[in-house]
Structure formats: C-alpha cells, structure tokens
Tab-separated table of C-alpha atoms and ligand atoms in Angstrom:
chain	number	residue	atom	x	y	z
A	1	MET	CA	19.835	19.942	237.552
A	2	THR	CA	16.442	18.249	237.968
A	3	GLY	CA	15.595	15.118	235.998
A	4	LYS	CA	13.119	17.051	233.839
A	5	CYS	CA	15.731	19.705	232.957
A	6	ARG	CA	18.200	17.029	231.993
A	7	ILE	CA	15.712	15.417	229.601
A	8	TRP	CA	14.900	18.805	228.031
A	9	ARG	CA	18.583	19.597	227.657
A	10	SER	CA	19.408	16.273	225.976
A	11	MET	CA	16.429	16.666	223.604
A	12	LEU	CA	17.602	20.150	222.680
A	13	MET	CA	21.177	18.913	222.062
A	14	ARG	CA	19.904	16.107	219.866
A	15	TRP	CA	17.851	18.580	217.879
A	16	LEU	CA	20.765	20.954	217.400
A	17	CYS	CA	22.993	18.072	216.252
A	18	ARG	CA	20.385	16.985	213.751
A	19	ILE	CA	20.030	20.518	212.338
A	20	GLY	CA	23.845	20.805	212.187
A	21	ARG	CA	24.109	17.539	210.275
A	22	ALA	CA	21.369	18.551	207.858
A	23	ILE	CA	23.237	21.778	207.104
A	24	GLN	CA	26.536	19.908	206.729
A	25	GLN	CA	25.130	17.182	204.458
A	26	ARG	CA	24.578	19.092	201.348
A	27	GLN	CA	21.596	18.330	199.235
A	28	VAL	CA	22.572	16.870	195.875
A	29	PRO	CA	20.928	18.829	193.031
A	30	ARG	CA	17.798	17.197	191.660
A	31	ARG	CA	19.268	17.135	188.125
A	32	ILE	CA	22.174	14.923	189.306
A	33	GLU	CA	19.740	12.609	191.087
A	34	GLU	CA	17.720	12.337	187.888
A	35	ARG	CA	20.815	11.555	185.798
A	36	CYS	CA	21.806	8.796	188.256
A	37	ALA	CA	18.310	7.282	188.480
A	38	GLU	CA	19.160	4.549	185.931
A	39	LEU	CA	21.838	3.279	188.328
A	40	ILE	CA	19.294	2.688	191.089
A	41	LEU	CA	17.654	-0.702	190.711
A	42	SER	CA	14.251	-1.330	192.283
A	43	ASP	CA	13.567	-4.573	194.144
A	44	ASP	CA	11.356	-5.645	191.244
A	45	LYS	CA	14.240	-5.253	188.800
A	46	LEU	CA	16.585	-7.131	191.155
A	47	ARG	CA	14.028	-9.935	191.487
A	48	ASP	CA	13.988	-10.064	187.705
A	49	VAL	CA	17.820	-10.372	187.725
A	50	CYS	CA	17.460	-13.322	190.179
A	51	GLN	CA	14.890	-15.021	187.935
A	52	ARG	CA	17.009	-14.581	184.832
A	53	LEU	CA	20.128	-15.911	186.548
A	54	LEU	CA	18.185	-18.985	187.662
A	55	VAL	CA	17.241	-19.638	184.024
A	56	GLU	CA	20.901	-19.291	182.954
A	57	LEU	CA	22.181	-21.549	185.767
A	58	ASN	CA	19.734	-24.263	184.759
A	59	ARG	CA	20.770	-23.915	181.122
A	60	GLY	CA	24.393	-24.341	182.206
A	61	LEU	CA	23.630	-27.422	184.308
A	62	ASN	CA	21.626	-29.124	181.580
A	63	LYS	CA	23.572	-31.352	179.187
A	64	ASP	CA	21.438	-30.370	176.188
A	65	THR	CA	21.771	-26.604	176.684
A	66	ASN	CA	25.234	-26.341	178.253
A	67	LYS	CA	27.024	-25.872	174.958
A	68	GLU	CA	25.334	-22.551	174.182
A	69	ALA	CA	24.795	-21.517	177.817
A	70	THR	CA	26.580	-18.350	178.954
A	71	VAL	CA	26.816	-19.370	182.633
A	72	LYS	CA	28.802	-22.565	182.185
A	73	CYS	CA	28.324	-24.212	185.596
A	74	PHE	CA	31.467	-26.387	185.432
A	75	PRO	CA	31.350	-29.333	187.878
A	76	THR	CA	34.584	-29.104	189.902
A	77	TYR	CA	34.704	-32.782	190.979
A	78	VAL	CA	35.022	-31.505	194.556
A	79	ARG	CA	32.359	-33.573	196.362
A	80	GLU	CA	33.457	-33.512	199.990
A	81	LEU	CA	33.984	-30.462	202.177
A	82	PRO	CA	36.536	-30.336	205.007
A	83	ASN	CA	35.311	-31.652	208.363
A	84	GLY	CA	38.163	-30.387	210.530
A	85	GLU	CA	39.770	-33.862	210.765
A	86	GLU	CA	42.300	-33.225	207.994
A	87	CYS	CA	45.881	-33.440	209.170
A	88	GLY	CA	49.404	-33.373	207.766
A	89	LYS	CA	51.536	-31.094	205.619
A	90	PHE	CA	50.265	-29.880	202.268
A	91	LEU	CA	51.632	-27.739	199.476
A	92	ALA	CA	49.632	-25.289	197.407
A	93	LEU	CA	50.266	-23.284	194.251
A	94	ASP	CA	48.201	-20.188	193.563
A	95	LEU	CA	48.336	-18.864	189.999
A	96	GLY	CA	45.845	-16.425	188.483
A	97	GLY	CA	45.345	-13.929	191.320
A	98	THR	CA	47.276	-10.701	191.637
A	99	ASN	CA	50.407	-12.662	192.725
A	100	PHE	CA	51.832	-16.121	192.087
A	101	ARG	CA	52.429	-17.882	195.404
A	102	VAL	CA	53.692	-21.146	196.812
A	103	LEU	CA	52.358	-22.236	200.205
A	104	LEU	CA	53.077	-24.904	202.807
A	105	ILE	CA	50.238	-25.586	205.221
A	106	GLU	CA	50.234	-27.818	208.272
A	107	LEU	CA	46.852	-28.990	209.515
A	108	GLY	CA	45.897	-30.929	212.607
A	109	PRO	CA	43.437	-30.874	215.462
A	110	HIS	CA	43.436	-27.163	216.402
A	111	ILE	CA	46.575	-26.614	214.286
A	112	PHE	CA	46.824	-24.312	211.345
A	113	HIS	CA	50.275	-23.219	210.314
A	114	MET	CA	51.141	-21.594	207.025
A	115	GLU	CA	54.345	-20.538	205.275
A	116	SER	CA	54.064	-18.810	201.942
A	117	LYS	CA	56.178	-16.968	199.440
A	118	ILE	CA	55.284	-14.698	196.544
A	119	PHE	CA	57.255	-15.153	193.314
A	120	ALA	CA	57.278	-12.799	190.355
A	121	VAL	CA	56.102	-14.017	186.978
A	122	PRO	CA	57.973	-11.852	184.461
A	123	GLN	CA	55.999	-10.439	181.535
A	124	SER	CA	58.213	-12.424	179.144
A	125	VAL	CA	57.109	-15.655	180.876
A	126	MET	CA	53.428	-14.600	180.878
A	127	LEU	CA	53.572	-14.152	177.107
A	128	GLY	CA	56.128	-16.840	176.197
A	129	PRO	CA	55.813	-20.578	175.513
A	130	GLY	CA	53.777	-22.682	177.965
A	131	THR	CA	56.761	-24.892	178.820
A	132	GLY	CA	58.582	-21.762	179.996
A	133	LEU	CA	55.712	-20.863	182.330
A	134	PHE	CA	55.493	-24.343	183.873
A	135	ASP	CA	59.300	-24.606	184.172
A	136	HIS	CA	59.193	-21.289	186.045
A	137	ILE	CA	56.424	-22.561	188.369
A	138	ALA	CA	58.365	-25.792	189.022
A	139	GLU	CA	61.523	-23.808	189.764
A	140	CYS	CA	59.716	-21.574	192.294
A	141	LEU	CA	58.174	-24.660	193.902
A	142	ALA	CA	61.583	-26.362	194.167
A	143	THR	CA	63.195	-23.255	195.690
A	144	PHE	CA	60.386	-23.013	198.247
A	145	MET	CA	60.550	-26.741	199.114
A	146	HIS	CA	64.334	-26.590	199.602
A	147	GLU	CA	64.053	-23.451	201.762
A	148	ASN	CA	61.380	-25.061	203.936
A	149	LYS	CA	63.156	-28.446	204.030
A	150	VAL	CA	60.183	-30.391	202.684
A	151	ASP	CA	61.995	-31.807	199.661
A	152	VAL	CA	62.622	-35.302	201.048
A	153	SER	CA	59.346	-37.243	200.797
A	154	PRO	CA	56.579	-36.416	198.287
A	155	LEU	CA	53.929	-34.055	199.669
A	156	PRO	CA	50.324	-33.723	198.465
A	157	LEU	CA	49.691	-30.518	196.513
A	158	GLY	CA	46.588	-28.482	195.598
A	159	PHE	CA	46.872	-26.283	192.506
A	160	THR	CA	44.720	-23.131	192.325
A	161	PHE	CA	44.617	-22.183	188.676
A	162	SER	CA	42.176	-19.262	188.419
A	163	PHE	CA	41.495	-19.228	184.707
A	164	PRO	CA	38.398	-20.642	182.976
A	165	CYS	CA	38.906	-24.397	182.671
A	166	SER	CA	36.710	-27.278	181.739
A	167	GLN	CA	37.410	-29.899	184.324
A	168	GLU	CA	37.469	-33.608	183.559
A	169	GLY	CA	38.373	-34.868	187.020
A	170	LEU	CA	39.728	-33.610	190.331
A	171	THR	CA	43.237	-33.580	188.841
A	172	LYS	CA	42.454	-32.842	185.214
A	173	ALA	CA	41.531	-29.380	183.899
A	174	ARG	CA	41.840	-28.106	180.356
A	175	LEU	CA	42.431	-24.385	179.979
A	176	ALA	CA	39.535	-22.909	177.956
A	177	THR	CA	41.169	-19.543	177.310
A	178	TRP	CA	43.863	-17.373	178.900
A	179	THR	CA	42.719	-14.199	180.713
A	180	LYS	CA	44.267	-11.598	183.090
A	181	GLY	CA	47.223	-10.726	180.878
A	182	PHE	CA	48.550	-14.295	180.343
A	183	LYS	CA	49.004	-15.580	176.795
A	184	CYS	CA	51.412	-18.550	176.843
A	185	SER	CA	51.426	-20.606	173.682
A	186	GLY	CA	50.580	-24.308	173.707
A	187	VAL	CA	48.452	-24.293	176.882
A	188	GLU	CA	44.889	-23.570	175.718
A	189	GLY	CA	43.017	-26.855	175.350
A	190	GLU	CA	45.698	-28.704	177.360
A	191	ASP	CA	45.525	-30.317	180.799
A	192	VAL	CA	47.393	-27.918	183.082
A	193	VAL	CA	48.110	-30.580	185.738
A	194	LYS	CA	49.886	-32.682	183.141
A	195	LEU	CA	51.948	-29.655	182.053
A	196	LEU	CA	52.911	-29.031	185.696
A	197	GLN	CA	53.861	-32.677	186.297
A	198	GLU	CA	55.963	-32.753	183.121
A	199	ALA	CA	57.857	-29.618	184.200
A	200	ILE	CA	58.557	-31.156	187.630
A	201	ALA	CA	59.743	-34.373	185.981
A	202	ARG	CA	62.090	-32.367	183.711
A	203	ARG	CA	63.838	-30.991	186.818
A	204	GLY	CA	63.956	-34.278	188.702
A	205	ASP	CA	64.896	-32.716	192.083
A	206	ILE	CA	61.485	-32.623	193.819
A	207	LYS	CA	58.571	-34.979	194.202
A	208	ILE	CA	54.937	-34.040	194.745
A	209	ASP	CA	51.495	-35.652	194.432
A	210	VAL	CA	49.032	-33.319	192.696
A	211	MET	CA	45.778	-34.115	194.511
A	212	ALA	CA	43.509	-31.434	193.025
A	213	VAL	CA	43.249	-28.532	190.618
A	214	LEU	CA	40.692	-25.841	191.403
A	215	ASN	CA	39.922	-22.174	190.981
A	216	ASP	CA	39.934	-19.432	193.620
A	217	THR	CA	36.141	-19.584	194.078
A	218	THR	CA	36.241	-23.249	195.133
A	219	GLY	CA	39.250	-22.489	197.344
A	220	THR	CA	37.299	-19.720	199.066
A	221	LEU	CA	34.399	-22.082	199.792
A	222	MET	CA	36.741	-24.803	201.124
A	223	ALA	CA	38.761	-22.458	203.337
A	224	CYS	CA	35.584	-21.223	205.025
A	225	ALA	CA	33.964	-24.685	205.221
A	226	TRP	CA	36.964	-25.940	207.236
A	227	LYS	CA	35.802	-23.750	210.129
A	228	ASN	CA	32.118	-23.449	209.346
A	229	PRO	CA	30.078	-26.508	208.317
A	230	ALA	CA	27.168	-24.308	207.107
A	231	CYS	CA	29.341	-22.888	204.312
A	232	ARG	CA	27.876	-23.877	200.934
A	233	ILE	CA	28.661	-20.906	198.630
A	234	GLY	CA	31.999	-19.332	197.656
A	235	LEU	CA	31.979	-15.838	196.150
A	236	ILE	CA	34.820	-13.778	194.676
A	237	LEU	CA	34.509	-10.005	194.522
A	238	GLY	CA	38.002	-8.975	193.437
A	239	THR	CA	39.467	-8.339	189.996
A	240	GLY	CA	36.558	-10.400	188.709
A	241	ILE	CA	33.324	-11.826	190.094
A	242	ASN	CA	32.531	-15.519	190.301
A	243	ALA	CA	30.609	-17.888	192.529
A	244	CYS	CA	30.513	-21.593	193.281
A	245	TYR	CA	27.987	-23.567	195.314
A	246	VAL	CA	27.213	-27.090	196.449
A	247	GLU	CA	24.602	-28.652	194.148
A	248	ARG	CA	22.766	-31.961	194.422
A	249	LEU	CA	23.881	-34.389	191.693
A	250	GLU	CA	20.275	-34.957	190.570
A	251	ASN	CA	20.243	-31.299	189.429
A	252	VAL	CA	23.474	-31.640	187.420
A	253	GLN	CA	22.429	-33.327	184.178
A	254	LEU	CA	25.961	-32.595	182.952
A	255	TRP	CA	27.468	-34.876	185.577
A	256	ASP	CA	29.496	-37.728	184.090
A	257	GLY	CA	30.995	-39.114	187.299
A	258	ASP	CA	29.665	-41.706	189.732
A	259	PHE	CA	26.589	-41.261	191.937
A	260	ASP	CA	28.169	-42.544	195.167
A	261	GLU	CA	27.607	-40.641	198.393
A	262	PRO	CA	27.859	-37.771	198.993
A	263	ASN	CA	25.243	-36.959	196.439
A	264	GLN	CA	26.637	-33.498	195.689
A	265	VAL	CA	29.317	-31.606	193.791
A	266	VAL	CA	30.688	-28.073	193.932
A	267	ILE	CA	29.648	-26.180	190.785
A	268	ASN	CA	31.894	-23.391	189.499
A	269	THR	CA	29.227	-21.190	187.903
A	270	GLU	CA	31.541	-18.729	186.052
A	271	LEU	CA	28.647	-16.296	186.460
A	272	GLY	CA	30.768	-13.301	185.421
A	273	ALA	CA	29.540	-14.151	181.914
A	274	PHE	CA	25.855	-13.771	182.919
A	275	GLY	CA	24.260	-11.352	180.443
A	276	ASP	CA	26.507	-12.233	177.488
A	277	ASN	CA	23.387	-13.409	175.590
A	278	GLY	CA	21.575	-10.081	176.039
A	279	THR	CA	19.502	-11.018	179.080
A	280	LEU	CA	20.762	-8.076	181.177
A	281	GLU	CA	20.092	-5.355	178.600
A	282	PHE	CA	17.133	-4.118	180.693
A	283	ILE	CA	19.541	-2.841	183.379
A	284	ARG	CA	22.701	-2.050	181.378
A	285	THR	CA	23.451	1.638	180.792
A	286	GLU	CA	25.421	3.689	178.251
A	287	TYR	CA	28.351	3.548	180.746
A	288	ASP	CA	28.340	-0.265	180.758
A	289	ARG	CA	28.277	-0.309	176.965
A	290	THR	CA	31.217	2.088	176.707
A	291	ILE	CA	33.281	-0.017	179.137
A	292	ASP	CA	32.519	-3.148	177.163
A	293	GLN	CA	33.349	-1.580	173.789
A	294	HIS	CA	36.770	-0.474	175.015
A	295	SER	CA	37.602	-3.716	176.854
A	296	LEU	CA	39.939	-6.537	175.801
A	297	ASN	CA	36.951	-8.901	175.498
A	298	PRO	CA	33.949	-7.018	174.009
A	299	GLY	CA	30.607	-8.752	174.453
A	300	ARG	CA	31.958	-11.024	177.182
A	301	GLN	CA	31.770	-11.019	181.000
A	302	LEU	CA	29.004	-8.388	180.976
A	303	PHE	CA	27.815	-9.108	184.535
A	304	GLU	CA	31.423	-8.848	185.761
A	305	LYS	CA	31.830	-5.491	184.031
A	306	MET	CA	28.955	-4.003	186.080
A	307	ILE	CA	30.393	-5.134	189.413
A	308	SER	CA	33.988	-6.184	189.845
A	309	GLY	CA	37.047	-4.295	191.064
A	310	MET	CA	38.564	-4.215	187.596
A	311	TYR	CA	35.683	-2.085	186.263
A	312	MET	CA	33.833	-0.304	189.094
A	313	GLY	CA	36.234	2.640	189.210
A	314	GLU	CA	35.919	3.036	185.459
A	315	VAL	CA	32.092	3.006	185.566
A	316	THR	CA	32.315	5.753	188.219
A	317	ARG	CA	34.762	7.735	186.099
A	318	LEU	CA	32.465	7.570	183.076
A	319	VAL	CA	29.514	8.914	185.104
A	320	LEU	CA	31.665	11.672	186.636
A	321	ALA	CA	33.053	12.646	183.229
A	322	GLN	CA	29.626	12.668	181.551
A	323	LEU	CA	27.984	14.772	184.265
A	324	THR	CA	30.940	17.180	184.214
A	325	ARG	CA	30.532	17.537	180.444
A	326	GLU	CA	26.857	18.318	180.986
A	327	GLY	CA	27.868	21.083	183.405
A	328	LEU	CA	26.303	19.343	186.412
A	329	LEU	CA	29.579	18.727	188.281
A	330	PHE	CA	32.617	20.902	189.117
A	331	ASP	CA	30.895	23.780	187.263
A	332	GLY	CA	31.687	21.855	184.105
A	333	MET	CA	35.481	22.024	184.663
A	334	GLY	CA	36.562	18.877	186.561
A	335	PRO	CA	40.019	17.325	186.899
A	336	GLU	CA	41.517	16.563	183.471
A	337	VAL	CA	42.285	12.919	184.310
A	338	LEU	CA	38.552	12.244	184.634
A	339	PHE	CA	38.523	12.246	180.858
A	340	GLU	CA	41.300	9.631	180.551
A	341	PRO	CA	40.321	5.934	180.659
A	342	GLY	CA	41.555	3.935	183.644
A	343	GLN	CA	42.564	6.925	185.768
A	344	PHE	CA	39.891	6.610	188.468
A	345	PHE	CA	40.695	3.498	190.532
A	346	THR	CA	38.094	1.382	192.318
A	347	LYS	CA	39.926	2.018	195.578
A	348	TYR	CA	39.052	5.738	195.229
A	349	VAL	CA	35.358	4.793	195.494
A	350	SER	CA	36.118	3.017	198.806
A	351	GLU	CA	38.133	5.974	200.060
A	352	ILE	CA	35.501	8.565	199.156
A	353	GLU	CA	32.746	6.542	200.795
A	354	SER	CA	34.752	6.012	203.965
A	355	ASP	CA	34.295	9.672	204.984
A	356	LYS	CA	31.698	10.159	207.711
A	357	LYS	CA	28.444	11.595	206.295
A	358	GLY	CA	28.844	15.347	205.931
A	359	GLU	CA	32.680	15.183	206.034
A	360	TYR	CA	34.836	15.229	202.926
A	361	THR	CA	38.437	14.703	204.080
A	362	CYS	CA	39.132	11.543	202.045
A	363	CYS	CA	37.114	12.819	199.092
A	364	ARG	CA	39.244	15.992	198.998
A	365	GLN	CA	42.414	13.890	199.198
A	366	VAL	CA	41.328	11.777	196.221
A	367	LEU	CA	40.419	14.860	194.194
A	368	GLU	CA	43.781	16.421	195.084
A	369	GLU	CA	45.515	13.235	193.955
A	370	LEU	CA	43.678	13.676	190.661
A	371	GLY	CA	45.034	17.225	190.430
A	372	TYR	CA	41.891	19.094	191.558
A	373	GLU	CA	42.871	21.321	194.468
A	374	ASP	CA	39.893	23.480	195.312
A	375	ALA	CA	36.950	21.133	195.646
A	376	SER	CA	33.993	22.752	197.395
A	377	ASP	CA	31.756	20.851	199.810
A	378	GLU	CA	29.169	20.803	197.074
A	379	ASP	CA	31.611	19.179	194.592
A	380	CYS	CA	32.503	16.549	197.204
A	381	ALA	CA	28.865	15.800	198.083
A	382	ASN	CA	28.064	15.307	194.395
A	383	VAL	CA	31.100	13.070	193.757
A	384	ARG	CA	30.216	10.980	196.782
A	385	TYR	CA	26.615	10.638	195.626
A	386	ILE	CA	27.795	9.254	192.275
A	387	CYS	CA	30.267	6.839	193.915
A	388	GLU	CA	27.465	5.587	196.147
A	389	ALA	CA	25.118	5.115	193.204
A	390	VAL	CA	27.682	2.991	191.319
A	391	SER	CA	28.830	0.904	194.291
A	392	ARG	CA	25.277	0.399	195.575
A	393	ARG	CA	24.266	-0.892	192.150
A	394	ALA	CA	27.237	-3.296	192.135
A	395	ALA	CA	26.476	-4.544	195.663
A	396	HIS	CA	22.788	-4.967	194.851
A	397	ILE	CA	23.317	-7.010	191.702
A	398	ALA	CA	25.923	-9.138	193.460
A	399	ALA	CA	23.269	-9.592	196.194
A	400	ALA	CA	20.725	-10.665	193.573
A	401	ALA	CA	23.163	-13.374	192.400
A	402	VAL	CA	23.675	-14.671	195.955
A	403	ALA	CA	19.916	-14.574	196.643
A	404	CYS	CA	19.332	-16.574	193.457
A	405	LEU	CA	21.756	-19.281	194.642
A	406	LEU	CA	20.266	-19.324	198.165
A	407	ASN	CA	16.730	-19.669	196.773
A	408	LYS	CA	17.850	-22.364	194.333
A	409	MET	CA	19.537	-24.373	197.101
A	410	GLY	CA	16.594	-23.904	199.474
A	411	GLN	CA	18.631	-24.861	202.563
A	412	LYS	CA	17.469	-23.343	205.811
A	413	HIS	CA	20.764	-21.662	206.691
A	414	VAL	CA	23.782	-21.152	204.457
A	415	THR	CA	27.056	-19.351	205.104
A	416	VAL	CA	28.484	-17.576	202.067
A	417	ALA	CA	32.302	-17.351	202.007
A	418	VAL	CA	33.467	-14.152	200.303
A	419	ASP	CA	36.969	-13.163	199.203
A	420	GLY	CA	38.338	-10.270	197.151
A	421	SER	CA	39.558	-6.728	197.739
A	422	LEU	CA	36.338	-5.063	196.588
A	423	TYR	CA	34.328	-6.813	199.323
A	424	ARG	CA	37.103	-6.522	201.872
A	425	PHE	CA	37.955	-2.855	201.493
A	426	HIS	CA	34.782	-1.104	200.373
A	427	PRO	CA	33.350	0.312	203.605
A	428	HIS	CA	29.685	-0.507	202.896
A	429	PHE	CA	29.672	-3.417	200.428
A	430	HIS	CA	29.004	-6.065	203.084
A	431	ASP	CA	26.106	-4.163	204.695
A	432	LEU	CA	24.551	-3.262	201.351
A	433	MET	CA	24.661	-6.893	200.241
A	434	VAL	CA	23.255	-8.279	203.500
A	435	GLU	CA	20.350	-5.830	203.490
A	436	LYS	CA	19.439	-6.588	199.885
A	437	ILE	CA	19.867	-10.392	200.080
A	438	ARG	CA	17.463	-10.344	203.061
A	439	GLN	CA	14.849	-8.632	200.897
A	440	LEU	CA	15.324	-11.025	197.964
A	441	ILE	CA	15.465	-14.475	199.574
A	442	ASN	CA	12.486	-16.729	200.074
A	443	PRO	CA	10.738	-16.646	203.477
A	444	GLY	CA	12.212	-19.054	206.022
A	445	LEU	CA	15.776	-18.925	204.645
A	446	THR	CA	18.656	-17.382	206.576
A	447	PHE	CA	22.290	-16.743	205.649
A	448	ASP	CA	25.457	-14.972	206.641
A	449	LEU	CA	28.336	-13.538	204.627
A	450	MET	CA	31.768	-14.396	205.976
A	451	LEU	CA	35.100	-13.015	204.834
A	452	SER	CA	37.246	-15.975	203.752
A	453	GLU	CA	40.746	-14.634	203.556
A	454	ASP	CA	43.230	-16.222	201.207
A	455	GLY	CA	40.879	-18.883	199.924
A	456	SER	CA	42.993	-19.362	196.804
A	457	GLY	CA	45.992	-20.439	198.918
A	458	ARG	CA	44.537	-22.156	201.982
A	459	GLY	CA	41.614	-23.575	200.003
A	460	ALA	CA	43.948	-25.407	197.605
A	461	ALA	CA	45.767	-27.096	200.483
A	462	LEU	CA	42.394	-28.018	202.022
A	463	VAL	CA	41.095	-29.614	198.805
A	464	ALA	CA	44.317	-31.654	198.722
A	465	ALA	CA	43.881	-32.522	202.420
A	466	VAL	CA	40.291	-33.680	201.929
A	467	ALA	CA	41.366	-35.786	198.936
A	468	VAL	CA	44.058	-37.432	201.101
A	469	ARG	CA	41.553	-38.041	203.937
A	470	ILE	CA	39.012	-39.612	201.545
A	471	GLY	CA	41.761	-41.639	199.857
A	472	SER	CA	42.997	-43.020	203.159
A	473	LEU	CA	39.421	-43.842	204.252
A	474	ALA	CA	38.852	-45.692	200.977
A	475	ALA	CA	42.101	-47.626	201.410
A	476	ARG	CA	41.111	-48.904	204.873
B	1	ADP	P1	42.440	-10.934	192.734
B	1	ADP	O1	40.988	-10.885	192.399
B	1	ADP	O2	43.299	-10.719	191.538
B	1	ADP	O3	42.837	-12.127	193.506
B	1	ADP	P2	41.994	-8.873	194.717
B	1	ADP	O4	40.998	-9.673	195.467
B	1	ADP	O5	43.026	-8.164	195.525
B	1	ADP	O6	42.788	-9.672	193.654
B	1	ADP	O7	41.164	-7.806	193.861
B	1	ADP	C1	41.811	-6.847	193.081
B	1	ADP	C2	40.764	-5.826	192.668
B	1	ADP	O8	40.280	-5.156	193.807
B	1	ADP	C3	41.320	-4.761	191.752
B	1	ADP	O9	40.523	-4.717	190.574
B	1	ADP	C4	41.169	-3.456	192.485
B	1	ADP	O10	40.615	-2.445	191.693
B	1	ADP	C5	40.201	-3.768	193.588
B	1	ADP	N1	40.579	-3.071	194.812
B	1	ADP	C6	41.819	-2.934	195.351
B	1	ADP	N2	41.782	-2.172	196.455
B	1	ADP	C7	40.481	-1.812	196.628
B	1	ADP	C8	39.776	-1.026	197.580
B	1	ADP	N3	40.414	-0.410	198.574
B	1	ADP	N4	38.444	-0.877	197.422
B	1	ADP	C9	37.787	-1.478	196.409
B	1	ADP	N5	38.383	-2.211	195.466
B	1	ADP	C10	39.705	-2.395	195.581
B	2	MG	MG1	42.191	-13.509	194.822
C-alpha cells in the first residue's frame, strides 16, 4: 500500500470509529438535562463558593467571631511537620474511622515498617459509659503490645480521635460532641487523653507516653509531609469531608500558645459545617434539603451533605427517584428500591461511572442488583448522566474549597494530601478536582493532589515521632 493510501485508510477508520461511538453514546433527552441543570455549577458560582468560604475561615480564625463561626478552624497545636529524620518505634490508636485500629510503626532512615490490627467496638460499648469505651481501647492496646512484644519499656503513642474536639494542647482535646454512631456517657466536654491514660492506669500492665492527639485530617497531612516537604494541606473525602492546612500564626488571632519558631500551626478547619449559617443556599437544591431534613443532625454539616461518601449516593437516589416519578426515567417505572432511603450506595456511582463511554456493563450490574433486570441502553445512559451530574458537583465544590485554601496560603507550590474512599475509588474524582482547582486558583500558583493512604494510622505515629524529635532537640 502506498503512503497516501495508508493515510486515507487510517482517516477513514478514525471517522468510522467516531460515527460508531456517536451512535453508541446515546443522547440524553433535553428534558433530563434541563432537570439536572441546577446540579451544574458555573465557574462564577464556584468562585463565589471560594469567596464565601474565605469569609467563614477568617471568622473562625478570629477570636472575636470564632464563637458564632460555623467553620471553627481549631488550632491543632501541631507546629512542626516531619522532616524524614524521625526514628524509633511508635504506637498509634485510630478511633473514629470505619474501624478501630492499633498500630506499631518503626521509622528510620529509609525504614518504614508497620504492624496493625483491627479490633471490633461492639455497639454496646459505643453506646455505653465512657469508662467502658476507654477500658476497651486500653485492653485492645495491651493485647496488641503483648502480641508484638513491645510491652517492656514505655513507647510514645499518637492518638487519632476523629470526632470534633476543641484542642487545648498537643495532648489535650475535649470532645465537643459525639458523631458517627458513638454516644458514650461522660465523655463530651472531657479531655479524651486523660480518659485514655486513666484507663491504662486502671489496668497497670502496660506503659505508654501519649505524645499527641489529633484527627484524621491532620494525620493525612503528616503522613504525606513525611515523604513530600511541599505538603501543606490535608483533605478527607470519605464518610465525611474535612480539611486542615498550615497557617501562619499572625493569621490565627485565636492562638493562645507561644510565638516561637516555627511561626505556624496546622488548623483543623472542620469545613464540613460550611453553609450551616445559610451562606450556601444559592447552590443548595431540593435534594440537599430533603437529605438534611431526614438526617440525624438537621441544619448541620450542610457542605458535607453535598459532597461526602455518606450522602452522595443518597443525593443521586433522590434525583433518580424524582425524575422517575416525573416519567423522565425508566418510562416512569424504575426499581422499587429507588424509592427507599439509603438503598443507593455511593459506591454504585463509582461503579456506574467506571464503564467506558458508550458501554453499560457495570451500570446494568448495579441496576440488576437493585432488582431491575431489563435496563435499555437509554435507561443506562440516563442513569449515568445523573450520576455524573451529582459526582461532578461534589468534586467541583470540593475543588472550590481546596482552591480557597491555596489562594489564602498564597504559596507558590503546595501538595494536597487526600485520603478517603470517595476520592480513592471514584474513577474521575481526582481528574475533575484537578481540572477545576486549576481554573479557580490565582495565577502563578501550582499544586498537586496526592493520595495519602492510611493517614489516620501512620499520621498519628508521625505526629508522635515529630514530638519526640523536637523534645529531644530541646533537651540537648
Ligand atoms: P472513613 O471516612 O470512615 O475513614 P472511608 O474513607 O473508607 O472511611 O470512607 C467511607 C465512605 O466512602 C462511605 O461513606 C462510603 O459510602 C464511601 N465509599 C466506599 N466505597 C466507595 C466507592 N467505591 N466509591 C465511592 N465512595 C465509596
Ligand atoms: Mg478514614
């Protein structure tokens, strides 16, 4: 074949493929597009979200406005990030994620070794007296230390306690309120480190030094910063959404500690509560309001309810159910479970969107799992369109929050550490966020998003390790 023929042939093939794809990718009816339009946020609206979050962050950081601020901006008392010189053995406890875990981590130059064990927390303990919970934690810790033969000399420990706390020092945190299904009496308002130490003392068979108490967001930042010195933001996109970042002390009017170097502190924003004062009403929809009304905490965590893994499946279900009722989907007769709260999981959104464009294998599987056997290509294309609209909205508003922090910090290059199953498993969340952050950040700034696996475990050990390193420097 001559060169010219070959070029013609490849052009023809490309053309045919394109026509084939266009036929395969069904057009979504205009009426469905119109009904989903409120879920698509323009760049102007997202810039407005950035602006409003900046206002709320500053209200949180300011001593005079913090009390009524919705975004609390708790200083974590973590001032130093890891520099890779940490070494030794460290214990970590991780309570408040999907599982309760105990970890043993060994750090050294080019060494990272981790043992960990998951322990169950029975429902009766989650809802019983606080002493019972901390006795249970101490018992799991003792079992783990005996099994790993580290019960002889006291080891430093980092405690990840991922519930809203107001922190009064690196090792002092008062629980503001229980969340995530815990409701142990006698803990709210108390210092959880003290409760842990008392439970360990009651046993008398192990010795530890609690070096730090933190939440999973700070842990995520620390775990990434150990490898990457540009890391300055930690972001959780899992059951909930939260972010922390490194702030200059001069911007933290709340700060009641010393002003020694380094002149910075990690701020736990608790930005899941952004919008609780009405500032996000311009983008909230009837679906968001329904979710909130039926939630355990109406009126609270409104930003979180538009984004996080705990709610995104439910937002999608509400849109699917509404459009089915209006006769726009499944010829008005969709799977029954679409009309039952909580029956459309966030992981379904990831599965449906992981099909190649124009293919519907995973989408059909999900619909079959929901009891709908005969989905047409048209049904699948419409369901996918709605999933994309909901997840794109979530990724874009999460991007607006990150862009707000990047613009506020104004550092030339920042790495953002991200943890959580929504970010990890949704096939397009990362790309959607990167594209949108790029459009929203100020000129001259650059960033990258890095998956920081197991920040709540490794990060706790690293905070303890940094505290030991600083302590030993100070003692010299
Ligand atoms: P946690 O935040 O409790 O530490 P995870 O980071 O694992 O736990 O997040 C759990 C959340 O992630 C759940 O709300 C769940 O709906 C969501 N999730 C689990 N699997 C997926 C998935 N494949 N795609 C998107 N979201 C998921
Ligand atoms: Mg987690």
